[in-house]
Coordinates of C-alpha atoms in Angstrom, one line a residue:
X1442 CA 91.5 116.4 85.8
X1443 CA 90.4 119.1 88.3
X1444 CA 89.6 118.9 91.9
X1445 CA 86.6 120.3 91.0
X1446 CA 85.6 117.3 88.4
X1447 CA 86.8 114.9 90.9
X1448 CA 84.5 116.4 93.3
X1449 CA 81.3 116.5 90.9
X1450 CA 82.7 112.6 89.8
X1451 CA 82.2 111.6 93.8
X1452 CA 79.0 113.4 94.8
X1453 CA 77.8 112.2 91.9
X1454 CA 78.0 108.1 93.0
X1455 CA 77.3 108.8 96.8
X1456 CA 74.2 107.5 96.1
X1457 CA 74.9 104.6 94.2
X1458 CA 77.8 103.0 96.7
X1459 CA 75.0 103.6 99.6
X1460 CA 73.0 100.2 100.1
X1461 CA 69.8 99.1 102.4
X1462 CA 71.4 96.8 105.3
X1463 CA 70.0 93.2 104.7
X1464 CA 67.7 91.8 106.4
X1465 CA 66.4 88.6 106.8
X1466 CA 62.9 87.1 106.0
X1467 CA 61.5 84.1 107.5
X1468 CA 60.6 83.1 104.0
X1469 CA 57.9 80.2 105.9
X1470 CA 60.6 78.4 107.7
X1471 CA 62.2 77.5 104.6
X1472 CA 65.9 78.8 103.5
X1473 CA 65.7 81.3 101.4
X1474 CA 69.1 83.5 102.4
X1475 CA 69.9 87.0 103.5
X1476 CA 68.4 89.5 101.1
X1477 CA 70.0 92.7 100.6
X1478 CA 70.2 95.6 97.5
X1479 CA 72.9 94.8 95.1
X1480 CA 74.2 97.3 93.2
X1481 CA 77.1 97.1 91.0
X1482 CA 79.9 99.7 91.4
X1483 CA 79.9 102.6 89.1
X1484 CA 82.6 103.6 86.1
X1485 CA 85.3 105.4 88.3
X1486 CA 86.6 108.6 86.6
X1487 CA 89.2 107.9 83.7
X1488 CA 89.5 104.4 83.9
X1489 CA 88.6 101.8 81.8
X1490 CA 87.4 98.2 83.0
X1491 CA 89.2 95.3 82.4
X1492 CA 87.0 92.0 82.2
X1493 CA 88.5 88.9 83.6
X1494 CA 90.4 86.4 81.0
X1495 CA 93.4 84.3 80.7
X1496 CA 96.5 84.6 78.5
X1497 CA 100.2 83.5 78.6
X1498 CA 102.3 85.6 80.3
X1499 CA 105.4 85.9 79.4
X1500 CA 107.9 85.6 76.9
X1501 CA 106.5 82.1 74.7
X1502 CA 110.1 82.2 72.4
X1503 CA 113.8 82.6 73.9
X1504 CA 115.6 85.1 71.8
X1505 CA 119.6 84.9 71.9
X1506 CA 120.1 88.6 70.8
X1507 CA 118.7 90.0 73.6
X1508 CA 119.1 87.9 76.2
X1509 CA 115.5 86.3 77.0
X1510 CA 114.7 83.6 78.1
X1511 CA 111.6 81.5 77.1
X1512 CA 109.0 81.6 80.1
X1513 CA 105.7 81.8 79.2
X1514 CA 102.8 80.2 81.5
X1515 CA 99.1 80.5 81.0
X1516 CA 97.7 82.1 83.8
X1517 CA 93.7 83.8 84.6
X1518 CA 93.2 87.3 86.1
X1519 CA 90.0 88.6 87.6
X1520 CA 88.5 91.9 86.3
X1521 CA 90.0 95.5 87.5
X1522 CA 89.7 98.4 86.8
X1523 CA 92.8 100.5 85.2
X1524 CA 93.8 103.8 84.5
X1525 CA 93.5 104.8 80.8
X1526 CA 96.3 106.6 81.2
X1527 CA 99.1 107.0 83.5
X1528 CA 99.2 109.1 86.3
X1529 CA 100.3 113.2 84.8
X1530 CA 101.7 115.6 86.8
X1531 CA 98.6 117.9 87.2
X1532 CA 97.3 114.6 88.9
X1533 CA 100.1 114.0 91.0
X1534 CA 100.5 118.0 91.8
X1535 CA 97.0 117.6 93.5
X1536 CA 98.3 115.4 96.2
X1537 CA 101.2 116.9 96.9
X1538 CA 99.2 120.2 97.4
X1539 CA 97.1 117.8 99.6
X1540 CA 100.0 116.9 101.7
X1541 CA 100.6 121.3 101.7
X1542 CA 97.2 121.8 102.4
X1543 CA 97.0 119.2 105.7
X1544 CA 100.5 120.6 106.9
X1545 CA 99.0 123.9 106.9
X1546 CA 95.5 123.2 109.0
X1547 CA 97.7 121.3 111.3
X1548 CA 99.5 124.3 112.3
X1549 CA 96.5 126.8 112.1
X1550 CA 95.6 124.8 114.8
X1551 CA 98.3 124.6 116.6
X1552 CA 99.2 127.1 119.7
X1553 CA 102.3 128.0 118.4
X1554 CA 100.5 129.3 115.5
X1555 CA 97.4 131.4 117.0
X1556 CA 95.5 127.6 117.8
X1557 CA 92.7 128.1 115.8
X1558 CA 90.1 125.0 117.3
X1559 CA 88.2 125.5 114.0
X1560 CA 90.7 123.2 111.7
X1561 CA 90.9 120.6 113.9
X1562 CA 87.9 118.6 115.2
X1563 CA 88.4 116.8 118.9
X1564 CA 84.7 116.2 119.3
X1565 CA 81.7 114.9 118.0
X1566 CA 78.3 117.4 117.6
X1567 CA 77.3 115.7 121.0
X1568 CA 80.6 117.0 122.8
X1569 CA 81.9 113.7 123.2
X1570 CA 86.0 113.1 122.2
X1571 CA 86.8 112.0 119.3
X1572 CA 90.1 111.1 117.3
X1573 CA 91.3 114.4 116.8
X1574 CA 91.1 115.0 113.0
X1575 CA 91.4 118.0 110.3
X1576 CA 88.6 120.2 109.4
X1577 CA 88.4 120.4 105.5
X1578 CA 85.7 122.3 105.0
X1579 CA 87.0 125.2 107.2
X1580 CA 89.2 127.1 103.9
X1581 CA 92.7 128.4 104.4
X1582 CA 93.3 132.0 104.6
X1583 CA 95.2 132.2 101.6
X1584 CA 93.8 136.1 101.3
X1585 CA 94.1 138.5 104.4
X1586 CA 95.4 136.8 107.3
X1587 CA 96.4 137.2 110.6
X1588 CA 100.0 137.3 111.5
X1589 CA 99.6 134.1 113.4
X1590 CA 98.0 132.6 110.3
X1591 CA 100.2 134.0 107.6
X1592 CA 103.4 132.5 109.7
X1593 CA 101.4 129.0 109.5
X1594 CA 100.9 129.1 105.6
X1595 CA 104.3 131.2 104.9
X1596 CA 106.0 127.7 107.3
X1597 CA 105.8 125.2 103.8
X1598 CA 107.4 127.6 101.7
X1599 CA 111.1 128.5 101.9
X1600 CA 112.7 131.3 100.1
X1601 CA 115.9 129.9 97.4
X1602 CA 119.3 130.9 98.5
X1603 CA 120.3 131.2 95.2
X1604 CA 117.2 133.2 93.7
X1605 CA 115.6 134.6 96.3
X1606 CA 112.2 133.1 95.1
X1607 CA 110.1 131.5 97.5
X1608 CA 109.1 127.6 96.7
X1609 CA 107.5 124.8 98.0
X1610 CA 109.6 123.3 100.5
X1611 CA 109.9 120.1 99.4
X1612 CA 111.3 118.5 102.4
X1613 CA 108.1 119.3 104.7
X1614 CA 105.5 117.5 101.9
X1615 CA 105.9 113.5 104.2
X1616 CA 102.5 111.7 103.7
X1617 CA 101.6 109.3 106.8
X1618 CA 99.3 106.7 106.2
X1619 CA 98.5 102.9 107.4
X1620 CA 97.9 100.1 105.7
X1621 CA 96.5 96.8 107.6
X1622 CA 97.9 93.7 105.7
X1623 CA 95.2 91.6 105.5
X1624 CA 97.3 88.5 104.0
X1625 CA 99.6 88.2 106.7
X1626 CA 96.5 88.4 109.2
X1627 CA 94.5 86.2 107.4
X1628 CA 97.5 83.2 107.6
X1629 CA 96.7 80.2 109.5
X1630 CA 99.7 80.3 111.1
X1631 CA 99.3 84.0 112.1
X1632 CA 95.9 83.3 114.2
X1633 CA 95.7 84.6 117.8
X1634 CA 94.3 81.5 118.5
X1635 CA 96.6 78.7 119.0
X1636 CA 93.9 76.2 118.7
X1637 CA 93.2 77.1 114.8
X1638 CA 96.3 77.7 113.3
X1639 CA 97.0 73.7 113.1
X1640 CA 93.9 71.9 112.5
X1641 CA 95.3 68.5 112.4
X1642 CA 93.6 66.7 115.7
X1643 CA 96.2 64.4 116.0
X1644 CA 99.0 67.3 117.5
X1645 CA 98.0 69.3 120.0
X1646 CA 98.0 72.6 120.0
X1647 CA 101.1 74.6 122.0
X1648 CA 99.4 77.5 123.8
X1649 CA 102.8 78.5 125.1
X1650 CA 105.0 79.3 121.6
X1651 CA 105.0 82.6 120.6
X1652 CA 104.3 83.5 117.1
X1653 CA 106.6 86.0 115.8
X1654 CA 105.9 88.8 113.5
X1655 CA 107.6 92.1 111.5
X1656 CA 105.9 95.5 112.0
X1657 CA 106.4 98.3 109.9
X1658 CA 107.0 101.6 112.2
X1659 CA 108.3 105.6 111.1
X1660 CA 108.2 108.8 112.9
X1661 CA 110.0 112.3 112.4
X1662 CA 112.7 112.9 115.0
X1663 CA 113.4 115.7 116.5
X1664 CA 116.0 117.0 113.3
X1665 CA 112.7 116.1 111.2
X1666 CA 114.0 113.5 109.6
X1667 CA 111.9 110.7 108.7
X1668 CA 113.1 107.4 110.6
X1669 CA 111.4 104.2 109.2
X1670 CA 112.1 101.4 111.5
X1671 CA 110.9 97.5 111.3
X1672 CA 110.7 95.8 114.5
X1673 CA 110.3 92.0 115.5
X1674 CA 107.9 91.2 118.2
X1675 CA 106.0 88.5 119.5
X1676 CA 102.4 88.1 117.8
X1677 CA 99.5 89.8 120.3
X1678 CA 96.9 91.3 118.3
X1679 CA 95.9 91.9 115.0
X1680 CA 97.3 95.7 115.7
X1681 CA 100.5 93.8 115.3
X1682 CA 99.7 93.5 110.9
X1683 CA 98.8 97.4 110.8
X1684 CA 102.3 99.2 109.2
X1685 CA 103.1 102.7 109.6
X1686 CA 105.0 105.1 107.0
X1687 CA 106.0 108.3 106.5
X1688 CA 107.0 109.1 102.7
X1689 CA 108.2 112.3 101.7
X1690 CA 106.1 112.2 98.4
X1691 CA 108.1 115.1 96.0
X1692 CA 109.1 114.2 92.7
X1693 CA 112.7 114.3 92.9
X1694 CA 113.3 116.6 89.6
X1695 CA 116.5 116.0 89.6
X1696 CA 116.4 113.0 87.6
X1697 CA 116.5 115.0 84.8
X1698 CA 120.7 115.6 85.3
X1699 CA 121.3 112.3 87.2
X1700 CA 120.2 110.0 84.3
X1701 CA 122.1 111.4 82.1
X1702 CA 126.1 112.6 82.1
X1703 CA 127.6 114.9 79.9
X1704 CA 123.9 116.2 78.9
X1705 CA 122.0 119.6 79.3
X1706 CA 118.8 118.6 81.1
X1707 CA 118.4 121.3 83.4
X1708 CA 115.2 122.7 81.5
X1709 CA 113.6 119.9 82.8
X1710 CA 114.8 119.9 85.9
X1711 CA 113.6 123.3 86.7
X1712 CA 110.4 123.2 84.7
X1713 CA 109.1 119.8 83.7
X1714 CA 107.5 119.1 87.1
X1715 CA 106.7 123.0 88.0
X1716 CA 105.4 123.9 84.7
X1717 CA 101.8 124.4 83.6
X1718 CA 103.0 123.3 80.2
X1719 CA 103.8 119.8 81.4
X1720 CA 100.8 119.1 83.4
X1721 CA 99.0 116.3 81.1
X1722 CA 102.7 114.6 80.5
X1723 CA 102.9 111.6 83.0
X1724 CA 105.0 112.2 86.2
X1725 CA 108.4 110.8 86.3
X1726 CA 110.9 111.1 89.5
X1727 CA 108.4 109.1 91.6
X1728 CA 109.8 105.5 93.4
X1729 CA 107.8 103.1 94.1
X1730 CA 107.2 103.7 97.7
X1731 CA 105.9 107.3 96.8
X1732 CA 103.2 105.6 93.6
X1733 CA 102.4 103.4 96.3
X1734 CA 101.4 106.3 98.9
X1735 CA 99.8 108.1 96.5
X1736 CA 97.4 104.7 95.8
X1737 CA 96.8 104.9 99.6
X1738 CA 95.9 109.1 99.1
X1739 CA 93.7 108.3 96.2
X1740 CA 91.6 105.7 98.0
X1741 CA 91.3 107.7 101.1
X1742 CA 90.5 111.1 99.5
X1743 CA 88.1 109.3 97.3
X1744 CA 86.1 107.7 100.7
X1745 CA 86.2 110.7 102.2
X1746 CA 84.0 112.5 99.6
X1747 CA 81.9 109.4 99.3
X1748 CA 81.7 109.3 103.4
X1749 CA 81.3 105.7 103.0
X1750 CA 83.7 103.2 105.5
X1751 CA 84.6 101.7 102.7
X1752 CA 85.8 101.5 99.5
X1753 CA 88.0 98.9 96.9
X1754 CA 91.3 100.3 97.2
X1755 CA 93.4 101.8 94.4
X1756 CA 96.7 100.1 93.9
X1757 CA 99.6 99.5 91.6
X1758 CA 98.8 96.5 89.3
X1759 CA 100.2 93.4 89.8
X1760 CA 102.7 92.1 87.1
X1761 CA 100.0 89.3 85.2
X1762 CA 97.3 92.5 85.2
X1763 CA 99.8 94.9 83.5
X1764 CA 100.7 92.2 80.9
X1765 CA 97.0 91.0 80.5
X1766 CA 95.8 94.8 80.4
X1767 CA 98.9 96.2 77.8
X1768 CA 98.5 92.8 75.7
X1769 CA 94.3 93.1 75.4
X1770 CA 94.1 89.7 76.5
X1771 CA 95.1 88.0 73.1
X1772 CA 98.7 85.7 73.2
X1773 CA 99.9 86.8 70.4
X1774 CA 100.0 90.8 70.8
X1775 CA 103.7 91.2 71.8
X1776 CA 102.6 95.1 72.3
X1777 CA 99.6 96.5 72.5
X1778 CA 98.7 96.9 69.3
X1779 CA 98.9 93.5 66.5
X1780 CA 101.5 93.2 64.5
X1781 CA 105.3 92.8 65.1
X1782 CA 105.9 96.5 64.2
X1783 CA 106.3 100.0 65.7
X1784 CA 104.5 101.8 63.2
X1785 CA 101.6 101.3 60.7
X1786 CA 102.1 100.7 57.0
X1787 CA 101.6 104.5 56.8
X1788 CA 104.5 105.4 58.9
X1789 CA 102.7 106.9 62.0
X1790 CA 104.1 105.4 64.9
X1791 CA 102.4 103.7 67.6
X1792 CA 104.5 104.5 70.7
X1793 CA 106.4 107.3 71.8
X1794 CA 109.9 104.8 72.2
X1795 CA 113.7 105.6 70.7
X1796 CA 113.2 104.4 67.2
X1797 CA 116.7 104.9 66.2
X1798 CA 120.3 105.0 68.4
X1799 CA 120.6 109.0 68.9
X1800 CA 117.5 109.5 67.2
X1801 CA 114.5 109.7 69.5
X1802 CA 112.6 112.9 68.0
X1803 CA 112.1 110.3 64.7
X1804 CA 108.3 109.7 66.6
X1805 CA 107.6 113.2 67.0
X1806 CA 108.7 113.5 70.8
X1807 CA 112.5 114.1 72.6
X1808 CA 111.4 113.1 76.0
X1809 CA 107.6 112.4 76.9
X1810 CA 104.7 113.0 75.3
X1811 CA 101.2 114.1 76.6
X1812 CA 99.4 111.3 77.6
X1813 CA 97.0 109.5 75.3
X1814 CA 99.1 111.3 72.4
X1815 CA 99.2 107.8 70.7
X1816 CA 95.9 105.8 69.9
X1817 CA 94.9 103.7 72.6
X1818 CA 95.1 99.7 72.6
X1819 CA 92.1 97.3 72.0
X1820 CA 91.3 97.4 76.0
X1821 CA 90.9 101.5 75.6
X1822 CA 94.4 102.0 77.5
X1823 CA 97.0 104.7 76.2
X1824 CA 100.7 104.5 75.9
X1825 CA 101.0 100.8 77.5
X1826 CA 104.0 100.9 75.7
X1827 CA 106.7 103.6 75.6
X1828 CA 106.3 107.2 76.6
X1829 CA 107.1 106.1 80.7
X1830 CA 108.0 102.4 82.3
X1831 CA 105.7 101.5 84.7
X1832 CA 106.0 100.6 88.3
X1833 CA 103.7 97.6 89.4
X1834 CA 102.9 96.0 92.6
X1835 CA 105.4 92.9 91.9
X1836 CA 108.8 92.2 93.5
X1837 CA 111.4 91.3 91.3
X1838 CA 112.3 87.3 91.5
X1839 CA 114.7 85.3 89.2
X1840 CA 111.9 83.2 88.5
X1841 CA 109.2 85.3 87.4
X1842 CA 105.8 83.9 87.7
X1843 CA 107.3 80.1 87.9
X1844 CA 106.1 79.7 91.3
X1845 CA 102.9 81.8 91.8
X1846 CA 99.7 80.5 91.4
X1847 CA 98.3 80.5 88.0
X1848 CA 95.0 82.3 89.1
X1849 CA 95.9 85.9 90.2
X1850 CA 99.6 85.5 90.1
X1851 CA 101.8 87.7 92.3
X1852 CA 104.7 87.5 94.3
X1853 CA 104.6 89.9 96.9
X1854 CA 108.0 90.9 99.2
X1855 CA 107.9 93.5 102.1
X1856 CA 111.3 94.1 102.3
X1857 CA 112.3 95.8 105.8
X1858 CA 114.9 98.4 106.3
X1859 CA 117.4 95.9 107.0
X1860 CA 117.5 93.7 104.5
X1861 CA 119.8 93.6 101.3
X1862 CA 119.5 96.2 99.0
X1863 CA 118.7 93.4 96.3
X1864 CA 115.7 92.1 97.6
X1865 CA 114.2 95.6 97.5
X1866 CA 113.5 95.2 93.9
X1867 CA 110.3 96.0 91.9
X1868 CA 109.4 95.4 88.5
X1869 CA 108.1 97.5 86.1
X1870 CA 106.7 96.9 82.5
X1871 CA 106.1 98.9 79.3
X1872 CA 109.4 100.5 78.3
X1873 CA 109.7 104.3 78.1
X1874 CA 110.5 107.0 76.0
X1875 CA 114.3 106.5 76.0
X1876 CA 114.0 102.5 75.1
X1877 CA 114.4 100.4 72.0
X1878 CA 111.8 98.6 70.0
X1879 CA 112.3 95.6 72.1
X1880 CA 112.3 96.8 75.8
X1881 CA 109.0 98.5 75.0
X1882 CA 107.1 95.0 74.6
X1883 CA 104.4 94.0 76.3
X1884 CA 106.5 90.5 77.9
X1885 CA 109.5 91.6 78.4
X1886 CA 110.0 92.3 82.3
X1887 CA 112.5 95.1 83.8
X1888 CA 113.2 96.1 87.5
X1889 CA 114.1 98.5 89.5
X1890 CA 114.7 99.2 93.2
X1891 CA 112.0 100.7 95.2
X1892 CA 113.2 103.6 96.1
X1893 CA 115.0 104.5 93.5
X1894 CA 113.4 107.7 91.3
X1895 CA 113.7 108.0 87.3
X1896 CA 113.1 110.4 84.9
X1897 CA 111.9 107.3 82.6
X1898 CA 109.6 105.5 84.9
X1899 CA 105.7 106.9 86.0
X1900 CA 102.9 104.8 86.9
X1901 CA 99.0 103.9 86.4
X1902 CA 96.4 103.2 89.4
X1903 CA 94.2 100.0 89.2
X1904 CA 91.1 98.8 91.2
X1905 CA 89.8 95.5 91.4
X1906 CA 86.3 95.7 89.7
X1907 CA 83.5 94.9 92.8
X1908 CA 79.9 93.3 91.3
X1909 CA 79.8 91.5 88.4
X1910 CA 81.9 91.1 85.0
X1911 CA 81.2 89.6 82.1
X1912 CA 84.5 87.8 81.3
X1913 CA 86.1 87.3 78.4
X1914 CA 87.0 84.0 76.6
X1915 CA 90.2 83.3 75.1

């Protein structure tokens, strides 16, 4: 998709998301509640709504070959909405340029580099100070510029020891962004008031004990180096539940020769990401702390074009929406399509998967495909099995979804800097283009560590559906 679809796809809803503030009517004395304009949210570009329903999750026998355990549990999901497909590099490329782009106006307007006032604004039209922020409607110079402005755009780009070429310098692309955790604020025993945090009447409250909490810090030192940091401090506002980070958000295209010993993968190493050829395959060498930036980017880029305050936020699903969404709500699917089978009685295979040990071109692909190359599933989703695993919002327990609620089930871990590598586990679902038959099932569970960056493992955007949804009974 283009920027330039994105940016009819946004002006296009303005309208819609913009609502009448409510007002209230004295309706004769009697109560007749705050009226306001409802409006239900509109179809958001490429993604396919997923009504709520319940299934069981999991796997419902054990199977000895494998390894897996029997653990189903009948759970309910509310309705989202999901990417059809998962998240190509042309897509991706367009925040990384993003995070190029927003380098660049911040030097253009520093005095180092000519201090051009015009890409930064510090006040409002009355004159009044303002959080400084960037000016995106004033266009970089790409053509003609000044020295002082050719030395701010020529400041991302390095020139290749080995080729002389000049490239993106993939070091510089870091992405800072916040994110307020609303869970941890919203805790009873988190409450800045000590009165409401216990509401039994029989103790009495201790305005004295300090609450303590873990905040989430980064900054660039002076060697530009990212430093991420997570400090413990007594509880004082809800400041204290708003994290920092700073992710350097490249695809690490190395993962093409890493994964793999004793193998000529270099093509893709050089090309897979950089190519024009490979820009509707999905994007692999992404962790999950850079799929989750990019969620961040998405939602923030997509409010800023609305110029709304607010909008759902994209995310990585949770593991009981993948599963719901890749199964099409119905028990029995072990993958997305019905049947027990990889392929249809006519041959043509459903997945792009390894159908054979050394054989992976026997479904028509070596490596990925293009998205949506295979039909889609009964939900309207593509390639929820094979083709690229798929990070989701889940941390990795022994105990799957044994302990989490049955409504919405998710089990959520913040791991800080500190702790053991283990607990820095995420899962990921769908199997990829380098699996089996049975690791690309739609219940069988997989992890990985967060931070770790495959050249089998991409990932899909989902946003819980605001207004009203029809449901779906099972």
């Amino acid at each position: 998709m283009t920027i330039m679809k994105r940016v009819v796809f946004v002006a296009a809803v303005a309208a819609v998301m913009t609502s009448c503030a409510p007002s209230v009517s004295s309706g004769g004395g009697e109560l007749v509640g705050v009226k306001g304009m409802a409006w239900a949210e509109p179809t958001p570009y490429g993604m396919v709504l997923i009504d709520r329903g319940s299934f069981v999750a999991g796997c419902s026998e054990a199977d000895s070959v494998w390894g897996t355990p029997k653990n189903d549990k009948s759970i309910s999901v509310d309705a989202f909405w999901m990417d059809e497909t998962e998240i190509t590099n042309a897509k991706y490329k367009q925040f990384v340029y993003w995070v190029r782009d927003s380098i660049i106006r911040e030097r253009l307007a520093d005095p180092a580099f000519g201090g051009n006032e015009a890409f930064k604004i510090e006040e409002d039209r009355e004159g009044n100070p303002v959080t400084p922020y960037l000016n995106w409607s004033k266009p970089i110079p790409w053509k003609n510029p000044t020295e002082d402005e050719a030395r701010a755009i020529e400041s991302v780009y390095r020139i290749n020891p080995i080729t002389g070429q000049k490239e993106l310098d993939a070091s510089q692309m870091n992405y800072r962004y916040e994110i307020f955790d609303h869970t941890e604020a919203a805790k009873r025993r988190n409450r800045l008031d000590p009165a409401r945090r216990i509401l039994n009447t029989d103790i009495k409250p201790d305005y004295d004990a300090e609450i303590m909490i873990s905040k989430d810090t980064a900054y660039i030192d002076d060697d530009g180096r990212i430093v991420s940091q997570t400090v413990t401090r007594p509880l004082s506002s809800e400041y204290d539940f708003l994290h920092t980070y700073i992710i350097n958000i490249y695809p690490d295209t190395t993962v093409w020769v890493n994964d793999f010993d004793n193998a000529y993968n270099e093509p893709y190493m050089r090309l897979y990401f950089a190519h024009p050829g490979y820009g509707d395959y999905p994007v692999v060498g992404v962790s999950w702390e850079q799929a989750s930036a990019f969620c961040v980017w998405r939602t923030q880029y997509l409010k800023a074009a609305l110029q709304v305050p607010f909008i759902e936020p994209y995310r990585l699903p949770t593991e009981a929406e993948w599963e719901y969404a890749a199964r099409a709500g119905i028990n029995e699917n072990r993958f997305p399509w019905s049947g027990g089978e990889p392929r249809s009685d006519k041959g043509c295979f459903y997945a792009n998967f390894k159908p054979l040990e050394g054989n992976y071109v026997k479904d028509g692909n070596l490596i990925t495909s293009r998205v949506a190359t295979y039909p889609p599933n009964d939900f309207g989703l593509y390639d929820m099995a094979g083709n690229v695993s798929e990070w989701t919002a889940t941390a990795y327990s022994e105990g799957g979804m044994a302990y989490t609620s049955d409504m919405n089930p998710d089990y959520r871990y913040n791991a800080a800097k500190e702790d053991p590598y283990a607990m820095k586990r995420k899962i990921v679902r769908g199997g990829s283009w380098k699996d089996v038959t049975n690791f690309v099932r739609s219940d069988i569970r997989m992890w990985e560590y967060q931070n770790e960056q495959r050249s089998y493992i991409g990932f899909r955007c989902v946003r819980s559906q605001v207004g009203f949804a029809k449901g779906r009974k099972n």
